Tab-separated table of C-alpha atoms and ligand atoms in Angstrom:
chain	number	residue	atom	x	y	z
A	10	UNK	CA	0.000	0.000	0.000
A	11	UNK	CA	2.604	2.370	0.956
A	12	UNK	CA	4.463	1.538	-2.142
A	13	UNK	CA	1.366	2.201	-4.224
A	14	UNK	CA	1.151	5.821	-2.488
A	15	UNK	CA	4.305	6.588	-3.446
A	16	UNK	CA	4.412	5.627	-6.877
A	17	UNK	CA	1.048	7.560	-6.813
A	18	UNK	CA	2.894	10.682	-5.738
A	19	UNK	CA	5.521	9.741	-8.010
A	20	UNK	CA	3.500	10.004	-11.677
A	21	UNK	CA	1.592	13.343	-10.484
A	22	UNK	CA	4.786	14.961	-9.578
A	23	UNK	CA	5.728	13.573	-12.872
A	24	UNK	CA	2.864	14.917	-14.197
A	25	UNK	CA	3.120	18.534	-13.046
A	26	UNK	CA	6.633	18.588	-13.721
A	27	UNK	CA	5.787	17.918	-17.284
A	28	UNK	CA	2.558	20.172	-17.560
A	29	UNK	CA	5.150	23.094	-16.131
A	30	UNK	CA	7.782	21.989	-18.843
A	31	UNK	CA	5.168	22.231	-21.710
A	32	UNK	CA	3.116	25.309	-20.872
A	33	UNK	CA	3.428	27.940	-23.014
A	34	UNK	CA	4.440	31.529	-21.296
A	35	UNK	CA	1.389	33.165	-23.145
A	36	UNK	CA	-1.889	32.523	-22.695
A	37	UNK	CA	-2.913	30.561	-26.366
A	38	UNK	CA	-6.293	29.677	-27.872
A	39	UNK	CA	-7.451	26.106	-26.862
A	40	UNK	CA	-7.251	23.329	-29.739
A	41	UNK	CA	-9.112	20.561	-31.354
A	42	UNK	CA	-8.056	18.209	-33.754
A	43	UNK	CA	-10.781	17.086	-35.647
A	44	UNK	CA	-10.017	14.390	-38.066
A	45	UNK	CA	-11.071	14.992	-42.248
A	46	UNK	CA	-12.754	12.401	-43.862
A	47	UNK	CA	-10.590	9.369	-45.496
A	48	UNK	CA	-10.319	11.212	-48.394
A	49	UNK	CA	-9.084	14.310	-47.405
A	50	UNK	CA	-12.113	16.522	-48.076
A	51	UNK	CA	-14.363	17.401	-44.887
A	52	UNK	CA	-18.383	18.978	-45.052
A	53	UNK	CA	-20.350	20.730	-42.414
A	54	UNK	CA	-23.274	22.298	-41.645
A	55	UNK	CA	-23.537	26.209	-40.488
A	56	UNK	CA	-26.878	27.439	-38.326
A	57	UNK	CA	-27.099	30.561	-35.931
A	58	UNK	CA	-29.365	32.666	-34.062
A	59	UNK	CA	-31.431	29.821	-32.853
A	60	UNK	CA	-32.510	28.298	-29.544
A	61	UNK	CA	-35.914	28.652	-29.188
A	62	UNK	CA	-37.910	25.815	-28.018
A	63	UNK	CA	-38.425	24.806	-31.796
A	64	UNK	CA	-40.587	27.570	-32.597
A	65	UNK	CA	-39.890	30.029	-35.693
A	66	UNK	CA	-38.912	27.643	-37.879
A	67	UNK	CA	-36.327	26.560	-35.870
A	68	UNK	CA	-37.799	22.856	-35.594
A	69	UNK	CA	-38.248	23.161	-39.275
A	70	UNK	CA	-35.137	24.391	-39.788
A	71	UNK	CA	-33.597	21.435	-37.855
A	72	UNK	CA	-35.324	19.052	-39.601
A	73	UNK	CA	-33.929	20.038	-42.971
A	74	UNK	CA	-30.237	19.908	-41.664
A	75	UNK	CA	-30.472	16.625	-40.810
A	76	UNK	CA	-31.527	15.669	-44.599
A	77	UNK	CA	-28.959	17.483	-46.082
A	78	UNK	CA	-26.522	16.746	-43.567
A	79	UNK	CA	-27.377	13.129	-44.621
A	80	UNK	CA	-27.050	13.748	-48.232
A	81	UNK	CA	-23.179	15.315	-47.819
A	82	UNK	CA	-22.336	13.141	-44.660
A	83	UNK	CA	-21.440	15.889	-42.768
A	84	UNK	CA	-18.310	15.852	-40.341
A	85	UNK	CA	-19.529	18.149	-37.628
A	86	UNK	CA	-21.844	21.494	-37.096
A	87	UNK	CA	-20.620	24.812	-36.370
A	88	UNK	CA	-22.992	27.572	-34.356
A	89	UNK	CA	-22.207	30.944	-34.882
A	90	UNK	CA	-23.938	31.571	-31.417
A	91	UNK	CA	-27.000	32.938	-29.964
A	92	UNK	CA	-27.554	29.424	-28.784
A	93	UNK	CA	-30.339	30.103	-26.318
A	94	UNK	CA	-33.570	32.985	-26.352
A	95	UNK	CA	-33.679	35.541	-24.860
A	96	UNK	CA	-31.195	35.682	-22.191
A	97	UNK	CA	-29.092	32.276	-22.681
A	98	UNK	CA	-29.244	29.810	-20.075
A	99	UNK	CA	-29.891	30.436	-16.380
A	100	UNK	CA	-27.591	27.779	-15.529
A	101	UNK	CA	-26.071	24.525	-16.210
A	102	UNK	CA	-29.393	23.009	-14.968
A	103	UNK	CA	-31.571	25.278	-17.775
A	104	UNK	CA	-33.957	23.212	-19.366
A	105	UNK	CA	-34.009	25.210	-22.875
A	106	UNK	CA	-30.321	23.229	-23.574
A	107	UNK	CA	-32.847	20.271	-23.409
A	108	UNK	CA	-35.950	22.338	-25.127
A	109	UNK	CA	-34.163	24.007	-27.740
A	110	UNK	CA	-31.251	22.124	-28.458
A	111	UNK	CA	-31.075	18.198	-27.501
A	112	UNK	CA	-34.511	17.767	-28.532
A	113	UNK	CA	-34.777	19.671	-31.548
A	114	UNK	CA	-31.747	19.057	-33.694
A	115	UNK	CA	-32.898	14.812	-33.475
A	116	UNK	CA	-32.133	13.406	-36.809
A	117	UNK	CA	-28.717	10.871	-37.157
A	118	UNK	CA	-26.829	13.124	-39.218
A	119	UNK	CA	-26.659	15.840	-36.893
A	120	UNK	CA	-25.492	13.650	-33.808
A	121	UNK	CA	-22.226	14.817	-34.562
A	122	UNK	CA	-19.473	17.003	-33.056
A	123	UNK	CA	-21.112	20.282	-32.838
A	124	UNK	CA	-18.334	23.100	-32.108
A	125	UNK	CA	-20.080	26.809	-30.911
A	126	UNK	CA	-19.432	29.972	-30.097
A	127	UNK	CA	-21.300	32.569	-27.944
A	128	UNK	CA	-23.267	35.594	-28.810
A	129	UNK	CA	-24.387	38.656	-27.165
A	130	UNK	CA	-28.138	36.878	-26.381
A	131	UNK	CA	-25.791	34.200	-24.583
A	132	UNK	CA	-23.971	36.648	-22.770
A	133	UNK	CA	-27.174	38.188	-21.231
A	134	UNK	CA	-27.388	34.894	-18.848
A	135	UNK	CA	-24.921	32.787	-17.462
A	136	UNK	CA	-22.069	32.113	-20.364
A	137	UNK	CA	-20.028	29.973	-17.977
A	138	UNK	CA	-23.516	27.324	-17.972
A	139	UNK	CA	-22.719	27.016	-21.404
A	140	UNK	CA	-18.851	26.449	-21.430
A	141	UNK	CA	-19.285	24.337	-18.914
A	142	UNK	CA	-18.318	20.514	-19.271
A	143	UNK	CA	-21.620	19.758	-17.575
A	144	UNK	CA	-23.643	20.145	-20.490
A	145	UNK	CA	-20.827	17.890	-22.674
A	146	UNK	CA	-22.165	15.393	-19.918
A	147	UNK	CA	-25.807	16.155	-20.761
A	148	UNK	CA	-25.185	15.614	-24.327
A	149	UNK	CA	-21.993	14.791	-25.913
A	150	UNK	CA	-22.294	16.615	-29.157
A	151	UNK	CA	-22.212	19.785	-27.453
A	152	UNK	CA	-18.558	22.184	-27.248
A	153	UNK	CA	-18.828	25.779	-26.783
A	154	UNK	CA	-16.184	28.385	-25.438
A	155	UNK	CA	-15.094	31.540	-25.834
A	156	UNK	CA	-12.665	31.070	-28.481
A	157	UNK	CA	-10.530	28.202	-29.721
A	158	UNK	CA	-9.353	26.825	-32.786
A	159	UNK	CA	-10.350	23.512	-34.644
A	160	UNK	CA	-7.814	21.981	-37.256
A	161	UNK	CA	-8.893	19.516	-39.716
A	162	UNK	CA	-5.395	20.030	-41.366
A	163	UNK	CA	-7.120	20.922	-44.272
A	164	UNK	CA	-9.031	23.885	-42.984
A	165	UNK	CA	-8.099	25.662	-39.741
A	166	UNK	CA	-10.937	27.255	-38.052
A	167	UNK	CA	-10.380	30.507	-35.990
A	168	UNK	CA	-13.592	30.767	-32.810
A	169	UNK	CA	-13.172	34.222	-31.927
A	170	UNK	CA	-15.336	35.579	-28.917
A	171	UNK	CA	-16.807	38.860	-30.751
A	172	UNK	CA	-19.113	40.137	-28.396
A	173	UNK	CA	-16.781	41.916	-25.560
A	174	UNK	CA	-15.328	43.633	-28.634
A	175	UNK	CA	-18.960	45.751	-28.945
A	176	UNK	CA	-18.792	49.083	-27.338
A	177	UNK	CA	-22.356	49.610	-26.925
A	178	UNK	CA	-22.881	46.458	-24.681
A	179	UNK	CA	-20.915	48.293	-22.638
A	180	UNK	CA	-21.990	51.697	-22.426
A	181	UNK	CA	-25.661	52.413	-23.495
A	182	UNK	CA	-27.643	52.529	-20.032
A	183	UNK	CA	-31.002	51.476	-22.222
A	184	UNK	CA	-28.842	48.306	-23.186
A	185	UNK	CA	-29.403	44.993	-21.422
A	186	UNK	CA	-27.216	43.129	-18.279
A	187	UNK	CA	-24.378	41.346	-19.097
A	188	UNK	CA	-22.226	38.759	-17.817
A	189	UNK	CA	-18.577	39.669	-18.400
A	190	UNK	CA	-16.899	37.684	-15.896
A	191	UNK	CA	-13.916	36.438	-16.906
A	192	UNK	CA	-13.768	39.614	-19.786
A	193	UNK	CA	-12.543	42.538	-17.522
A	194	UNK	CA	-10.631	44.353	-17.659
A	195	UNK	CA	-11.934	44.358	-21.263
A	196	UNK	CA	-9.066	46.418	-23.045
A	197	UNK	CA	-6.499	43.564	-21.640
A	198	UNK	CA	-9.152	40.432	-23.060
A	199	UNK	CA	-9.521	42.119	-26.610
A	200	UNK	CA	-6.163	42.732	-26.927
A	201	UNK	CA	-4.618	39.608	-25.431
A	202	UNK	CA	-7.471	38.279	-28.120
A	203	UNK	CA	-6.593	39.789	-30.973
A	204	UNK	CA	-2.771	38.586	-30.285
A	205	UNK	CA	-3.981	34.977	-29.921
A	206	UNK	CA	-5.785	35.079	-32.772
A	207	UNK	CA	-3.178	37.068	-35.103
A	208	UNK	CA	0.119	34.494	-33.591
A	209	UNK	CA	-2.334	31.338	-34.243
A	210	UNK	CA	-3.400	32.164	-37.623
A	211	UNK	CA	0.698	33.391	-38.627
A	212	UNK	CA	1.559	29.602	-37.288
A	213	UNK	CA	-1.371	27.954	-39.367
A	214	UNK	CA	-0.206	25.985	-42.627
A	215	UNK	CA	-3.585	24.660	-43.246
A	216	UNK	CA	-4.783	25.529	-47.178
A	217	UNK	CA	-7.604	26.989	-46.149
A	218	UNK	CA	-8.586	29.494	-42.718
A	219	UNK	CA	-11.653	30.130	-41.818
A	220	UNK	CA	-12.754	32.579	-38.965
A	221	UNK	CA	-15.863	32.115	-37.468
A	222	UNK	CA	-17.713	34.855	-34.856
A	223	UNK	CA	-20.928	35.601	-33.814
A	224	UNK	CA	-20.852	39.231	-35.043
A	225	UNK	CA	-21.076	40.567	-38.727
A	226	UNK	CA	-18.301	42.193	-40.205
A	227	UNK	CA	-20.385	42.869	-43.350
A	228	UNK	CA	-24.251	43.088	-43.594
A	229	UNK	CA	-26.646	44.104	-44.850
A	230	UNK	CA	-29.103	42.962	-42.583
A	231	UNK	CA	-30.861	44.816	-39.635
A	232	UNK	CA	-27.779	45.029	-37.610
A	233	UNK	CA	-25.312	45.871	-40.079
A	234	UNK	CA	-21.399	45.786	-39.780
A	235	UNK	CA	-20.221	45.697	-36.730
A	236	UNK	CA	-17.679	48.503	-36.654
A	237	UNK	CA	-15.291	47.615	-33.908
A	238	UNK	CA	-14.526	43.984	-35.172
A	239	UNK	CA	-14.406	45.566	-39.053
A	240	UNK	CA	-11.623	48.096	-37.072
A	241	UNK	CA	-9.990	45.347	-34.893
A	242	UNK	CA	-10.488	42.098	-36.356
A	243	UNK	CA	-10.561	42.428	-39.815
A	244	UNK	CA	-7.051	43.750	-40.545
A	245	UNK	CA	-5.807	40.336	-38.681
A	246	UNK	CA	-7.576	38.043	-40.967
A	247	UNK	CA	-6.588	40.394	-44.283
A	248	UNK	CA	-2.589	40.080	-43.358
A	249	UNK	CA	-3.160	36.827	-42.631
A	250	UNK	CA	-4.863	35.648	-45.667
A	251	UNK	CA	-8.097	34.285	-44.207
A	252	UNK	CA	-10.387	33.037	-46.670
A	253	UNK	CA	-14.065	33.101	-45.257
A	254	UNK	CA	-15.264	35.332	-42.394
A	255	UNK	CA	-18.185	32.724	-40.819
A	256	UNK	CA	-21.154	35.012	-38.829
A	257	UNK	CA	-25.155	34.990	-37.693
A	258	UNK	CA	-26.202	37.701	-35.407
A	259	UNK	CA	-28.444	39.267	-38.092
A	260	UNK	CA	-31.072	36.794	-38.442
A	261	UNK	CA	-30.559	35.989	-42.140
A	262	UNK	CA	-28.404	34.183	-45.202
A	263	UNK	CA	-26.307	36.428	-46.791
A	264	UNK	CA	-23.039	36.257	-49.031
A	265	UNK	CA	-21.086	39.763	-49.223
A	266	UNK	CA	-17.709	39.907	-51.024
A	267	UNK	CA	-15.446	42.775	-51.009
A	268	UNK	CA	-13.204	44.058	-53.718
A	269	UNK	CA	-10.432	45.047	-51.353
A	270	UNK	CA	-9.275	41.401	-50.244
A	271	UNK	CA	-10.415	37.718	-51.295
A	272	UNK	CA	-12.401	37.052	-47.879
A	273	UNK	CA	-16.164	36.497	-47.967
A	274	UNK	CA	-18.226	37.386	-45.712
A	275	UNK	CA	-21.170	34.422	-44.973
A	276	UNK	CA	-23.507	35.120	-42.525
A	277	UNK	CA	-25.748	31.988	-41.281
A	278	UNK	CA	-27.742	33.564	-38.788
A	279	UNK	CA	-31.303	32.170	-39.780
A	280	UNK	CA	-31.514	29.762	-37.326
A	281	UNK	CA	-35.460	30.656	-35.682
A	282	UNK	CA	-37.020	34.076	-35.703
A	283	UNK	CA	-36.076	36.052	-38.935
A	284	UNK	CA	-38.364	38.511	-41.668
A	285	UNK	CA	-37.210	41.312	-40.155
A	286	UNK	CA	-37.815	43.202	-43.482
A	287	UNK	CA	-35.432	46.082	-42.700
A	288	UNK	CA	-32.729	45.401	-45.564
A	289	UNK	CA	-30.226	47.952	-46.289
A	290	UNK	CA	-28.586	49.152	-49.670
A	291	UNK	CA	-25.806	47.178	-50.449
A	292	UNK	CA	-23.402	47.251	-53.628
A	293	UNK	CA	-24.843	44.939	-55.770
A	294	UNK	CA	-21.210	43.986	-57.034
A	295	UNK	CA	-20.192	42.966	-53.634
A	296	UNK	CA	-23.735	41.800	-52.260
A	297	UNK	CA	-23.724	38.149	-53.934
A	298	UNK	CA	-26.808	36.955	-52.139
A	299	UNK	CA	-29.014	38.168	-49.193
A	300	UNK	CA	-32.692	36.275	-47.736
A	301	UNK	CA	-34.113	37.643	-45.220
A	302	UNK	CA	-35.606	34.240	-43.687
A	303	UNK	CA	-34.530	31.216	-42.126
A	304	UNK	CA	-32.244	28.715	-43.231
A	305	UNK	CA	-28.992	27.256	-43.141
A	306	UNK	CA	-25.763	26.956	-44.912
A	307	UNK	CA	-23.298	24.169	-46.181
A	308	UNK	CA	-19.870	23.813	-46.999
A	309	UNK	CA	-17.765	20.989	-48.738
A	310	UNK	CA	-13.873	21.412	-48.554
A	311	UNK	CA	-11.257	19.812	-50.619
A	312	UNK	CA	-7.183	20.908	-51.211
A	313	UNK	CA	-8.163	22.521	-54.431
A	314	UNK	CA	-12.073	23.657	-53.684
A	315	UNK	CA	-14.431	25.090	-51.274
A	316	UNK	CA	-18.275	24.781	-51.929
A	317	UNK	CA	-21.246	26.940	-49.793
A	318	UNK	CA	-24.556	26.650	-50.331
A	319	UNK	CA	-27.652	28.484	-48.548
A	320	UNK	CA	-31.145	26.368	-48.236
A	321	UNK	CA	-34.171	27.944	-46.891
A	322	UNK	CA	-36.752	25.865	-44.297
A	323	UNK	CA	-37.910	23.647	-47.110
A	324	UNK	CA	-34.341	22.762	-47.878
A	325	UNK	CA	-34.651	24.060	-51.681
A	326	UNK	CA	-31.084	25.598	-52.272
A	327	UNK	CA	-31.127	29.517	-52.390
A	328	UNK	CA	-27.521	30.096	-53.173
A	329	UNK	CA	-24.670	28.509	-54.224
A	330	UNK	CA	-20.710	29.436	-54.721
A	331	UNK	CA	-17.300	27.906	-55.267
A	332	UNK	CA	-13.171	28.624	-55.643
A	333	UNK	CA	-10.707	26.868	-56.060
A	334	UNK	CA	-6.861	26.748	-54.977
A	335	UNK	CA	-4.203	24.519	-56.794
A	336	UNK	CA	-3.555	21.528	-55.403
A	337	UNK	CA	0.339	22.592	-54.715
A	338	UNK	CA	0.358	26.648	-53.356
A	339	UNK	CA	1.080	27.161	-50.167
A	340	UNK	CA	-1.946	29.801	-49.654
B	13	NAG	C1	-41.687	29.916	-41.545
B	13	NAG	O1	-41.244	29.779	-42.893
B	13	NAG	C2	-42.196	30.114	-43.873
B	13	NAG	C3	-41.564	29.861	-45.224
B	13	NAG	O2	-40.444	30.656	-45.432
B	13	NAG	C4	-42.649	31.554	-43.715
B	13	NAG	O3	-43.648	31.844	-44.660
B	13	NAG	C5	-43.167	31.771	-42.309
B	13	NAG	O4	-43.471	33.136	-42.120
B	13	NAG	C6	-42.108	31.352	-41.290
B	13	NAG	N1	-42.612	31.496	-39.940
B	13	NAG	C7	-42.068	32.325	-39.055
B	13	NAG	C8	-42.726	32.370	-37.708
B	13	NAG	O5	-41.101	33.022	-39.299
């Protein structure tokens, strides 16, 4: 016995001698490998703005992910956050993680690996409820934090926590409450952020990045751009070659490209409620596709091509786009 204590003692020692070895001295985004299909190529399934009890569309919504998540044998599902309606969830032990996600989003193609982030709605309740490995307990498919990066080796994808970065959550009185535990003092979290995210996406080799947020950088939509990450964030991803800029927040489909770099902006955000009917000018030249209702979007990924397409709640296909790389650059 006393020999088992002591080898006991022995490997944790071990172990925190090794964990102190291999720590970084800055603080670095968390990562997941997630393995491509046998053939290289990888496909998943896009949805935001949508936890609410089914209703909306969402149900119908759901329903039509799992066909054509089916039909491309998807390998996971990204949320581009507001998870949970209103006010995200009151706790660990909320029952809308049962009501609007476990039960809603049933069908077998969709019990996969779903990787989220969190937006402003979520940061209105308890944002630590949903990082928290208690709901990976409560259903497996389940991972959402702050942000973190997912490589595929083929694609590398950037989860970058947009909210703290707007000012107005901040400052306008009229706003709502927010939890920003763990964000102040906010100047130090944005820009410890942005240096993550900048370092990461300098080391990546992967042939194609892919940054995904909660918050537009360009829309259309009711919301519009989101100024501070368009001042902050969007420089990064330029220098560093980015190729798509992933959003919801306004509650739509939309594909916006801009003639000043080769990233396109996709925002998936039609999750539930949507017809807001307040759609602003945009230049048709850049503005490649906007709906104002619910739906989804798709992507396919190879080493030479990428592949999006839009579907609305009956799962008819309301957009589609494509480009291509060659098989041997290095960008
Ligand atoms: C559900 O989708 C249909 C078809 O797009 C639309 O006509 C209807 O208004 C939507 N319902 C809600 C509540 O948005």
């Amino acid at each position: 016995m006393a020999f088992r204590g002591k080898k006991t003692m022995f490997v944790s020692l071990l172990c925190l001698f090794i964990m102190a070895l291999s720590s970084p001295s800055k603080a670095e985004l968390q990562r997941f490998e997630h393995a491509a299909k046998k053939d290289g190529s990888l496909s998943f399934l896009v949805v935001g703005d949508w936890g609410r009890r089914g209703y909306y569309n969402q149900s119908e919504v759901a329903l039509q992910m799992g066909i054509v998540g089916e039909k491309l044998d998807i390998d996971f599902i990204i949320s581009t956050g507001d998870n949970f309606y209103d006010n995200g969830l009151t706790g660990t032990d909320d029952p809308a993680f049962e009501y609007s996600f476990s039960k809603i989003y049933t069908a077998p193609s969709l019990q996969k690996q779903w990787y989220s982030v969190v937006g402003n709605h979520d940061y209105r309740g308890d944002v630590a409820a949903q990082l928290s490995p208690i709901l990976q307990k409560l259903d497996n498919r389940w991972l959402c934090l702050r942000s973190f990066i997912v490589d595929t080796e083929i694609a590398e994808f950037f989860f970058v926590d947009t909210t703290p970065f707007v000012e107005k959550y901040f400052t306008d009185p009229e706003d709502h409450v927010y939890d920003w535990k763990g964000i102040l003092p906010r100047k130090n979290y944005l820009s410890n952020l942005l240096k993550d995210v900048d370092s990461a996406l300098k080391d990546s080799i992967a042939k194609w990045k892919i940054v995904v947020g909660h918050h537009t950088i360009r829309s259309a939509g009711s919301h519009g751009d989101t100024h501070e990450i368009a001042k902050y964030l969007l420089p990064i991803l330029k220098e560093n070659n980015v190729d798509l800029y992933i959003n919801g927040h306004d509650h739509c489909l939309e594909h916006i490209s801009s003639p000043d770099s080769p990233i396109q902006f996709l925002t998936s955000g039609g999750g539930s409620k949507a017809w807001r009917g307040d759609v602003n000018w945009w230049n048709p030249k850049e503005m490649k596709f906007f709906y104002d209702g619910q739906g989804f979007m798709s992507m396919e990924i190879t080493q030479t091509q990428v592949d999006i397409a839009f579907y609305d709640v009956f799962g008819r296909v309301l957009h589609k786009w494509a480009t291509s790389k060659q098989l041997y650059s290095t960008m």
